[in-house]
């Protein structure tokens, strides 16, 4: 089974975000980066499928040279080779444009399965995988939390709202978007890191109509969210003093204890 | 020329999804601001009664697109049907609730028009006929104002809770237009939806909930939160990653894929406040957040906050409450 995993590099969860001068995006210089959470699970699930059924896992990531960090890490964890779609500024792309560029980047590989995370931790569009599937003419399923690839058709378990689930069967090739937590993610071993150095990373440029398509949406401005509630902050940075004050407030002000 | 607003209505097992009416409220709002009419669209088979119920809302008409293949939801079936309805009605905006079902097919629908969605919006503002949609980015840490560009239709989805379902205006009775819609090959076959093991814990009745997030760091540390819950006579709950890691059973998960609760007191320990968590607890009476990151979105909805290390705060808090209760 030939599996392609789409992986995005996003700002580190703990990073302090600063709005850029034009207020159109965050300041990206000096930022620390990590792999998008659900994409990490998409990789793990791909590696497990390969271990069970044989085949090949190819990582595909789009972005400037820094995304090699994500690619090398995936190769160290066990992916076989990589495709890097070199784009300096990802923010020029609308959801349709990025999905379309990614679709063209993997089309000729003719994979049996394409896996993506269910959404990115930065834009949070939750669309890239589904649009790719449409462009490539593949059936898809989203928010997948279990995959059975033992039969000719794929059987996948999807998460629905409020603790409900549903199984879907579909032919291959197909595209699945993976929910975080589907499995426990492995660490890269020293051996894996050494082996990764010899693995192929193919660089390609964006192609296809979408690389030149007019964007269908544009971010005008980003800013810190307005607070919905007036929060009383207690302790002034001293967690213990805050706890003492909190107990008193809960008793005498909120009257909940 | 494209005109009007089309709102997508979701249903399952003969019942509407409540967030559909939040979308109706959003669409009516947009319609009033832009002075355009709103049509509602329902896809299915044998749900004419739902279409009739929809007609009781203030909409110009209800389009009921019918086909055997729409009896159960599939992304292939819904995309084909909606594409035909959108092409026929030629609306300027297509408004949808940001549900799991919509997430599953709507990007595919938009792609048929060579575009994506303006997804998961929390509000919108109309000035001089121009609409600015606001969506959360970076897991709730920032807001972005987004404008649509290029040809209509603009596809937009609204986050659960962005508009209130009870603000969907009722009307004098709209006409229902039944459309026998064509649907092509449906490649995926759904089985019946099911719930995992019956939930053993019902947190919806709890008065006090102490919830732990990834900030708790390890399974062993949960004992700290347990002690706090104990002195408060409350229940223990968690964010999703804690249940994924099986540090606590899944029936203690709060959020869009877990339980929705509204206790008198909700204490969030080391929980960042992602929207999927917030939807499950934001209607709680008093909300307390202890988090070392002052920018964590959980503080947006907290009544009381401690910015600091939960491992310092929680033992002290537990002890103080024990004293107060003695
Ligand atoms: C479709 C979908 C459905 C989902 N359903 C749910 C759901 O039902 N429920 C749910 O909870 N999530 C759900 N999620 C996941 C959600 O998006 C978040 O990823 C999740 O809620 C994050 O959990 P967390 O806050 O515990 O972890 P994180 O986001 O990692 O936050 C940990 C927090 O702990 C703080 N912290 C760390 N150390 C300390 C310390 N020593 N003292 C104090 N604070 C500390 C950090 O500052 C941080 O804010 C869903 C996601 C998707 C996409």
XYZ file of C-alpha atoms and ligand atoms in Angstrom:
636
model
C 0.000 0.000 0.000
C 1.371 3.376 -1.004
C 0.405 6.044 1.509
C 1.016 9.768 1.278
C 0.794 11.803 4.486
C 0.279 15.529 4.263
C 2.042 17.329 7.098
C 2.041 20.992 7.980
C 4.445 22.929 10.116
C 2.732 25.363 12.480
C 3.754 27.753 15.230
C 4.628 25.995 18.452
C 1.649 25.709 20.818
C 3.514 27.523 23.575
C 4.935 30.241 21.328
C 4.106 33.834 22.165
C 2.315 35.166 19.101
C 2.925 38.726 17.968
C 0.851 40.466 15.338
C 2.921 41.785 12.401
C 3.146 45.482 11.501
C 0.398 45.312 8.890
C -1.811 43.320 11.310
C -2.358 40.737 8.575
C -0.517 37.817 10.164
C 1.810 36.986 12.987
C 5.480 37.886 13.094
C 7.149 34.708 11.854
C 10.784 35.585 12.428
C 12.109 34.052 15.690
C 9.072 31.805 16.048
C 9.525 28.205 17.154
C 7.768 25.615 15.004
C 6.330 22.160 15.364
C 4.307 19.673 13.392
C 0.564 20.260 13.315
C -0.877 18.003 16.010
C -3.331 15.916 14.007
C -0.826 15.537 11.137
C 1.470 13.776 13.600
C -1.302 11.259 14.187
C -1.877 10.919 10.436
C 1.784 9.934 10.110
C 1.633 7.485 13.005
C -1.442 5.804 11.542
C 0.232 5.596 8.122
C 3.301 3.938 9.616
C 1.102 1.425 11.436
C -0.760 0.589 8.230
C 2.529 0.067 6.450
C 3.798 -2.206 9.212
C 0.658 -4.281 8.942
C 0.121 -4.388 5.199
C 3.504 -3.474 3.718
C 4.168 -0.686 1.239
C 5.566 2.777 1.406
C 4.916 5.991 3.342
C 5.684 9.289 1.645
C 5.494 12.589 3.534
C 4.482 15.732 1.708
C 4.862 19.158 3.229
C 4.510 22.642 1.764
C 6.276 25.780 2.903
C 9.669 27.489 3.081
C 12.910 25.646 3.901
C 12.035 25.546 7.578
C 9.438 22.823 6.940
C 12.353 20.436 6.355
C 12.218 20.175 10.142
C 8.865 18.418 9.945
C 9.965 16.327 6.972
C 13.189 15.106 8.587
C 11.377 14.243 11.764
C 8.811 12.201 9.810
C 11.590 10.394 7.948
C 13.281 9.631 11.268
C 10.055 8.143 12.591
C 9.868 5.791 9.642
C 8.511 7.492 6.521
C 10.380 6.288 3.408
C 10.787 9.456 1.378
C 9.444 12.980 1.084
C 8.098 15.622 -1.239
C 8.707 19.236 -0.294
C 6.569 21.773 -2.139
C 8.713 24.862 -1.827
C 6.643 27.977 -1.191
C 8.091 30.986 0.601
C 4.870 32.479 1.822
C 2.039 30.112 2.630
C -0.239 33.004 3.498
C -0.777 33.841 -0.159
C -2.874 30.693 -0.549
C -6.576 30.332 0.086
C -7.821 26.923 1.277
C -8.694 25.975 -2.308
C -5.345 27.099 -3.673
C -3.268 25.187 -1.143
C -5.345 22.035 -1.538
C -5.038 22.297 -5.288
C -1.265 22.795 -5.238
C -0.924 19.827 -2.870
C -3.184 17.694 -5.051
C -0.969 18.338 -8.084
C 2.134 17.644 -6.008
C 1.014 14.094 -5.232
C -1.165 13.222 -8.238
C 1.506 11.371 -10.214
C 2.435 9.213 -7.253
C -0.943 7.484 -7.582
C -1.167 6.574 -3.902
C -3.634 4.043 -2.498
C -4.294 6.278 0.438
C -3.767 9.937 1.286
C -3.827 10.890 4.949
C -4.042 14.377 6.432
C -4.718 15.798 9.869
C -8.286 16.973 10.365
C -7.360 20.650 10.607
C -4.375 22.875 11.155
C -3.644 24.517 14.465
C -2.972 27.888 12.814
C -5.663 28.680 10.217
C -7.999 25.940 11.380
C -9.765 25.827 8.005
C -10.443 22.067 8.221
C -10.733 21.860 4.433
C -7.433 20.977 2.793
C -7.911 17.209 2.774
C -11.498 17.263 1.579
C -10.774 19.704 -1.247
C -7.763 17.600 -2.297
C -10.008 14.549 -2.462
C -12.456 16.378 -4.709
C -9.709 17.619 -7.026
C -8.174 14.150 -7.273
C -11.558 12.482 -7.678
C -11.154 10.352 -4.543
C -13.758 9.334 -1.969
C -12.970 10.672 1.490
C -13.879 10.484 5.155
C -13.138 13.073 7.843
C -12.480 12.930 11.590
C -11.371 9.316 11.315
C -10.410 7.492 14.519
C -9.956 3.906 13.319
C -8.940 2.325 10.020
C -9.428 -1.236 8.857
C -7.509 -1.790 5.625
C -7.474 -5.586 5.734
C -10.140 -6.055 3.052
C -10.255 -4.786 -0.493
C -12.465 -1.923 0.594
C -11.471 0.429 3.384
C -13.590 0.478 6.500
C -13.163 3.550 8.684
C -14.688 4.719 11.925
C -15.696 8.361 11.986
C -16.366 10.439 15.021
C -19.713 12.240 15.127
C -20.769 14.784 17.723
C -21.406 14.080 21.427
C -19.938 10.612 21.691
C -21.487 9.082 18.551
C -19.565 7.143 15.915
C -20.189 5.685 12.502
C -18.420 3.224 10.220
C -18.084 3.915 6.513
C -16.887 1.568 3.789
C -15.333 2.950 0.641
C -13.159 1.839 -2.277
C -9.481 2.637 -2.585
C -7.764 4.926 -3.405
C -9.235 7.261 -0.825
C -8.352 10.232 1.359
C -8.815 10.242 5.127
C -8.500 13.121 7.588
C -7.284 11.883 10.950
C -8.387 12.956 14.409
C -5.780 13.539 17.128
C -5.516 10.730 19.640
C -6.219 7.887 17.186
C -3.099 6.128 18.525
C -0.015 6.763 20.630
C 2.685 8.500 18.626
C 6.106 6.848 18.533
C 9.347 8.686 19.114
C 12.121 8.819 16.574
C 14.945 6.447 17.527
C 18.616 7.267 17.098
C 18.727 4.591 14.409
C 15.774 6.229 12.689
C 17.458 9.615 12.782
C 20.614 8.153 11.217
C 18.637 6.306 8.549
C 16.672 9.445 7.691
C 19.825 11.153 6.463
C 19.918 8.840 3.450
C 16.269 9.188 2.518
C 15.148 11.157 -0.510
C 13.557 14.600 -0.152
C 12.312 15.779 -3.521
C 11.801 19.522 -3.871
C 9.155 20.710 -6.287
C 7.584 24.039 -7.152
C 3.847 24.688 -6.941
C 2.019 23.878 -10.156
C -1.518 23.635 -11.435
C -4.085 26.326 -12.065
C -4.471 27.195 -8.398
C -0.896 28.381 -8.107
C -2.083 31.400 -10.080
C -5.757 31.464 -9.097
C -7.220 34.605 -7.527
C -7.784 33.945 -3.814
C -11.422 33.618 -2.802
C -10.905 34.999 0.676
C -8.484 37.378 2.288
C -7.511 38.088 5.871
C -7.933 41.789 6.473
C -6.748 42.013 10.019
C -5.806 39.798 12.948
C -5.955 40.807 16.597
C -6.279 39.484 20.121
C -9.848 38.310 20.820
C -12.039 40.551 22.895
C -12.833 39.057 26.253
C -16.345 37.719 26.712
C -16.161 37.932 30.483
C -14.465 40.243 32.907
C -12.031 37.867 34.557
C -10.845 38.645 38.079
C -7.198 37.669 38.130
C -6.028 36.629 41.564
C -2.623 36.385 43.149
C -0.833 38.727 40.803
C 1.506 36.050 39.511
C 1.807 34.305 42.860
C -0.095 31.055 42.389
C -0.281 30.244 46.108
C -1.577 33.667 47.075
C -4.033 33.374 44.203
C -5.297 30.087 45.584
C -5.916 31.593 49.010
C -7.787 34.530 47.478
C -9.742 32.213 45.207
C -11.056 30.065 48.053
C -12.300 33.183 49.786
C -13.974 34.530 46.596
C -15.674 31.239 45.877
C -17.086 31.236 49.382
C -18.095 34.861 49.879
C -18.571 36.299 46.414
C -19.607 33.515 44.080
C -21.138 31.581 46.992
C -20.503 28.234 45.399
C -18.862 26.568 48.397
C -26.997 37.948 -11.138
C -26.442 36.051 -7.926
C -28.757 37.117 -5.196
C -30.086 35.873 -1.911
C -28.884 33.734 0.916
C -29.228 29.991 1.058
C -29.100 28.340 4.458
C -28.344 24.641 4.830
C -30.424 22.658 7.330
C -28.996 19.518 8.913
C -31.094 16.679 10.298
C -30.727 13.058 11.362
C -33.263 10.415 12.348
C -36.158 12.755 11.651
C -34.837 15.501 13.898
C -33.199 18.813 13.136
C -29.719 19.527 14.351
C -30.203 22.491 16.695
C -27.270 24.384 15.217
C -29.180 24.510 11.926
C -31.379 27.154 13.510
C -28.340 29.080 14.638
C -27.438 29.134 10.945
C -30.986 30.274 10.132
C -30.565 33.140 12.622
C -27.235 34.045 11.013
C -28.718 33.906 7.512
C -31.725 36.028 8.512
C -29.352 38.532 10.037
C -27.302 38.705 6.858
C -30.482 38.915 4.804
C -31.749 41.906 6.781
C -28.431 43.715 6.536
C -28.059 43.122 2.797
C -31.787 43.336 2.062
C -31.751 39.966 0.398
C -34.112 37.071 0.808
C -33.272 33.867 2.636
C -34.109 30.393 1.351
C -33.624 27.258 3.434
C -32.505 23.983 1.886
C -33.131 20.522 3.241
C -31.719 17.365 1.626
C -33.208 13.962 2.201
C -35.787 11.377 1.383
C -39.113 10.973 3.135
C -38.651 14.015 5.354
C -41.333 16.231 3.831
C -42.669 16.803 7.340
C -39.389 18.486 8.300
C -39.651 20.706 5.238
C -43.148 21.728 6.370
C -41.844 22.552 9.837
C -39.097 24.673 8.325
C -41.687 26.620 6.388
C -42.816 28.057 9.718
C -39.643 30.135 9.863
C -39.240 33.536 8.296
C -37.757 32.481 4.981
C -38.757 33.266 1.405
C -39.008 29.566 0.627
C -37.932 26.118 1.638
C -36.222 24.001 -0.979
C -36.619 20.323 -0.260
C -34.216 18.392 -2.468
C -35.304 14.791 -2.565
C -33.604 11.606 -3.687
C -33.513 8.031 -2.364
C -29.733 8.322 -2.161
C -30.053 11.135 0.355
C -31.804 8.954 2.913
C -28.555 8.642 4.794
C -25.847 11.253 4.791
C -22.845 10.648 2.556
C -20.416 13.320 1.347
C -20.862 12.205 -2.291
C -24.655 12.346 -2.134
C -24.903 15.628 -0.270
C -22.304 17.350 -2.446
C -24.060 16.387 -5.677
C -27.454 17.459 -4.398
C -26.265 20.738 -2.884
C -24.263 21.603 -5.985
C -27.436 21.323 -8.079
C -29.467 23.415 -5.637
C -26.789 26.112 -5.444
C -26.453 26.284 -9.229
C -30.196 26.524 -9.634
C -30.779 29.181 -6.960
C -27.594 31.106 -7.691
C -27.332 32.682 -4.217
C -24.743 35.208 -3.142
C -24.106 33.466 0.172
C -24.468 29.880 1.311
C -24.666 29.767 5.104
C -24.097 26.534 7.059
C -23.552 25.476 10.664
C -19.983 24.284 11.319
C -21.014 20.775 12.333
C -19.101 17.548 11.786
C -21.408 16.753 8.875
C -20.851 20.116 7.217
C -17.097 19.834 7.783
C -17.284 16.505 5.999
C -18.930 17.607 2.757
C -18.990 21.404 2.464
C -15.341 21.848 1.412
C -16.062 19.374 -1.400
C -19.105 21.400 -2.392
C -17.151 24.664 -2.379
C -14.384 23.011 -4.425
C -16.936 22.398 -7.198
C -17.016 26.199 -7.427
C -13.205 26.368 -7.281
C -13.140 27.819 -3.803
C -13.098 26.950 -0.130
C -15.232 27.910 2.814
C -14.919 30.844 5.139
C -15.177 28.329 7.919
C -16.040 28.308 11.597
C -16.947 32.005 11.866
C -17.891 33.463 15.224
C -19.523 36.666 13.994
C -19.923 38.986 11.034
C -20.290 42.671 10.427
C -21.835 44.377 7.437
C -20.695 47.863 6.417
C -21.933 49.457 3.176
C -22.961 46.094 1.848
C -19.555 44.554 2.528
C -19.432 41.633 4.889
C -16.537 41.032 7.225
C -16.507 37.596 8.816
C -14.561 36.926 12.001
C -13.000 33.558 12.702
C -10.735 32.273 15.429
C -7.224 31.230 14.466
C -4.303 29.700 16.379
C -6.550 27.521 18.520
C -8.482 30.511 19.804
C -5.519 32.750 20.578
C -6.249 35.254 17.799
C -9.177 36.531 15.773
C -9.068 37.211 12.045
C -11.422 39.415 10.035
C -11.913 37.835 6.648
C -13.501 39.154 3.477
C -14.732 37.161 0.536
C -13.232 37.893 -2.871
C -14.081 36.954 -6.417
C -17.305 35.575 -7.807
C -20.259 34.484 -5.677
C -21.379 32.285 -4.082
C -19.485 32.743 -0.834
C -19.659 29.653 1.340
C -19.585 30.412 5.051
C -19.969 28.226 8.134
C -20.699 29.451 11.659
C -19.374 27.993 14.862
C -21.840 26.412 17.236
C -23.037 29.145 19.602
C -22.143 32.060 17.314
C -25.838 32.791 16.864
C -28.731 31.739 19.029
C -31.170 29.172 17.716
C -34.032 30.854 19.572
C -33.373 34.009 17.579
C -34.317 32.332 14.324
C -37.444 34.329 13.449
C -40.731 32.554 12.802
C -42.781 33.608 9.812
C -46.218 33.458 8.261
C -45.575 30.207 6.425
C -43.236 29.904 3.490
C -43.850 27.791 0.442
C -42.068 24.438 0.130
C -40.533 23.710 -3.237
C -39.828 20.019 -3.659
C -37.049 19.265 -6.078
C -36.319 15.806 -7.433
C -32.600 16.267 -7.434
C -30.125 14.165 -9.371
C -27.391 12.426 -7.440
C -24.497 10.575 -9.081
C -22.449 7.657 -7.835
C -22.240 7.378 -4.057
C -18.960 5.629 -3.314
C -19.110 5.357 0.469
C -21.518 3.133 2.355
C -22.445 4.230 5.887
C -23.375 1.850 8.688
C -25.736 2.880 11.471
C -24.382 5.507 13.898
C -23.779 4.158 17.386
C -22.588 5.191 20.830
C -19.648 3.440 22.408
C -20.391 1.676 25.702
C -23.206 3.294 27.627
C -21.853 6.202 29.561
C -21.247 5.155 33.144
C -20.790 8.690 34.422
C -23.376 11.391 33.925
C -21.618 14.668 34.532
C -24.591 16.725 33.419
C -26.037 16.547 36.925
C -22.857 17.507 38.765
C -22.878 20.750 40.753
C -19.135 21.050 40.849
C -16.661 19.849 38.239
C -12.883 19.897 38.480
C -11.493 19.361 34.998
C -7.894 18.608 34.094
C -6.082 19.272 30.843
C -2.706 18.500 29.399
C -1.162 20.878 31.929
C -1.538 18.117 34.515
C 1.414 16.397 32.804
C 0.978 12.813 34.034
C -1.604 10.285 35.108
C -0.198 10.269 38.650
C -0.750 14.012 39.027
C -4.484 13.617 38.531
C -4.629 12.667 42.230
C -4.115 16.378 42.975
C -7.266 17.320 41.110
C -9.090 14.395 42.625
C -8.402 15.705 46.123
C -9.712 19.119 45.143
C -12.849 17.561 43.678
C -13.247 15.560 46.859
C -13.242 18.524 49.246
C -15.668 20.306 46.948
C -17.940 17.284 46.720
C -17.532 17.489 42.968
C -16.740 15.276 40.002
C -13.569 14.890 38.024
C -13.599 15.609 34.290
C -11.029 16.219 31.570
C -10.167 17.677 28.206
C -9.854 15.328 25.294
C -6.094 14.620 25.267
C -6.383 13.295 28.827
C -9.034 10.791 27.756
C -7.178 9.957 24.533
C -4.187 9.040 26.680
C -6.541 6.974 28.837
C -5.542 8.806 32.013
C -9.264 9.158 32.617
C -12.096 7.225 30.967
C -13.747 8.743 27.935
C -17.045 9.300 29.732
C -15.332 12.063 31.690
C -14.496 14.040 28.565
C -16.031 17.496 28.278
C -16.558 19.109 24.892
C -17.980 18.751 21.432
C -17.104 15.073 21.236
C -17.788 14.449 24.921
C -20.369 15.684 27.411
C -21.903 19.130 27.630
C -22.205 20.327 31.208
C -23.294 23.416 33.120
C -22.395 22.935 36.806
C -22.541 25.746 39.353
C -18.766 25.671 39.550
C -16.297 24.551 36.855
C -12.607 24.583 37.676
C -10.299 24.162 34.677
C -6.770 23.090 35.579
C -4.170 23.308 32.815
C -6.770 23.488 30.052
C -6.034 25.914 27.222
C -9.663 26.506 26.239
C -9.928 25.270 22.653
C -13.387 25.900 21.238
C -14.191 22.180 21.177
C -13.697 22.157 24.926
C -15.464 25.465 25.584
C -18.692 24.426 23.858
C -19.023 21.694 26.443
C -18.744 23.905 29.541
C -19.137 27.602 28.758
C -22.621 27.770 30.244
C -21.343 26.792 33.683
C -22.237 29.160 36.532
C -18.869 30.178 37.909
C -15.826 29.335 35.828
C -12.350 29.203 37.341
C -9.193 28.758 35.282
C -5.721 28.013 36.546
C -3.196 28.214 33.752
C 0.393 29.361 33.500
C -0.240 31.065 30.150
C -1.921 34.455 30.643
C -3.023 34.408 26.988
C -4.782 31.035 27.177
C -8.272 31.368 25.638
C -9.836 29.716 28.689
C -9.448 33.075 30.445
C -11.842 34.660 27.907
C -14.720 32.944 29.622
C -13.388 32.609 33.180
C -14.856 34.518 36.118
C -11.773 33.916 38.237
C -8.305 33.245 36.974
C -4.959 32.379 38.426
C -2.039 32.830 36.074
C 0.510 30.424 37.430
C 1.609 26.884 38.082
C -1.302 24.606 38.924
C 1.030 22.402 40.978
C 1.544 25.313 43.337
C -2.038 26.553 43.346
C -4.062 23.370 43.639
C -2.721 21.971 46.948
C -3.168 25.378 48.581
C -6.650 25.772 47.143
C -7.616 22.305 48.368
C -6.335 23.072 51.859
C -8.055 26.467 52.009
C -11.378 25.019 50.954
C -11.010 22.211 53.483
C -10.548 24.853 56.189
C -13.528 26.898 55.002
C -15.734 23.847 54.957
C -14.640 22.614 58.376
C -13.336 17.783 15.844
C -12.667 17.997 17.172
C -13.317 17.585 18.319
C -12.737 17.802 19.570
N -13.428 17.457 20.696
C -12.943 17.818 21.909
C -13.678 17.610 23.117
O -14.798 17.066 23.120
N -13.124 17.991 24.296
C -11.891 18.609 24.382
O -11.454 18.955 25.495
N -11.166 18.801 23.257
C -11.651 18.414 22.033
N -10.891 18.631 20.918
C -9.480 19.013 21.069
C -9.269 20.499 21.313
O -9.159 21.157 20.072
C -7.939 20.729 22.078
O -6.884 20.136 21.385
C -7.969 20.200 23.491
O -9.137 20.617 24.155
C -6.750 20.682 24.233
O -6.713 20.119 25.511
P -5.916 20.837 26.685
O -6.458 22.195 26.900
O -5.932 19.896 27.830
O -4.430 20.849 26.132
P -3.543 22.050 25.608
O -4.231 22.814 24.569
O -2.220 21.462 25.309
O -3.424 23.011 26.881
C -2.705 22.735 28.014
C -2.719 23.977 28.878
O -2.089 23.723 30.117
C -1.353 24.861 30.511
N -0.318 24.402 31.442
C 0.745 23.613 31.177
N 1.434 23.380 32.306
C 0.810 24.035 33.294
C 1.052 24.187 34.693
N 2.089 23.592 35.291
N 0.200 24.943 35.411
C -0.867 25.556 34.818
N -1.135 25.441 33.503
C -0.311 24.690 32.760
C -0.822 25.425 29.224
O -0.535 26.810 29.365
C -1.991 25.163 28.254
O -2.856 26.274 28.188
C -11.464 18.410 19.662
C -10.809 18.798 18.501
C -11.407 18.624 17.267
C -10.694 19.125 16.066
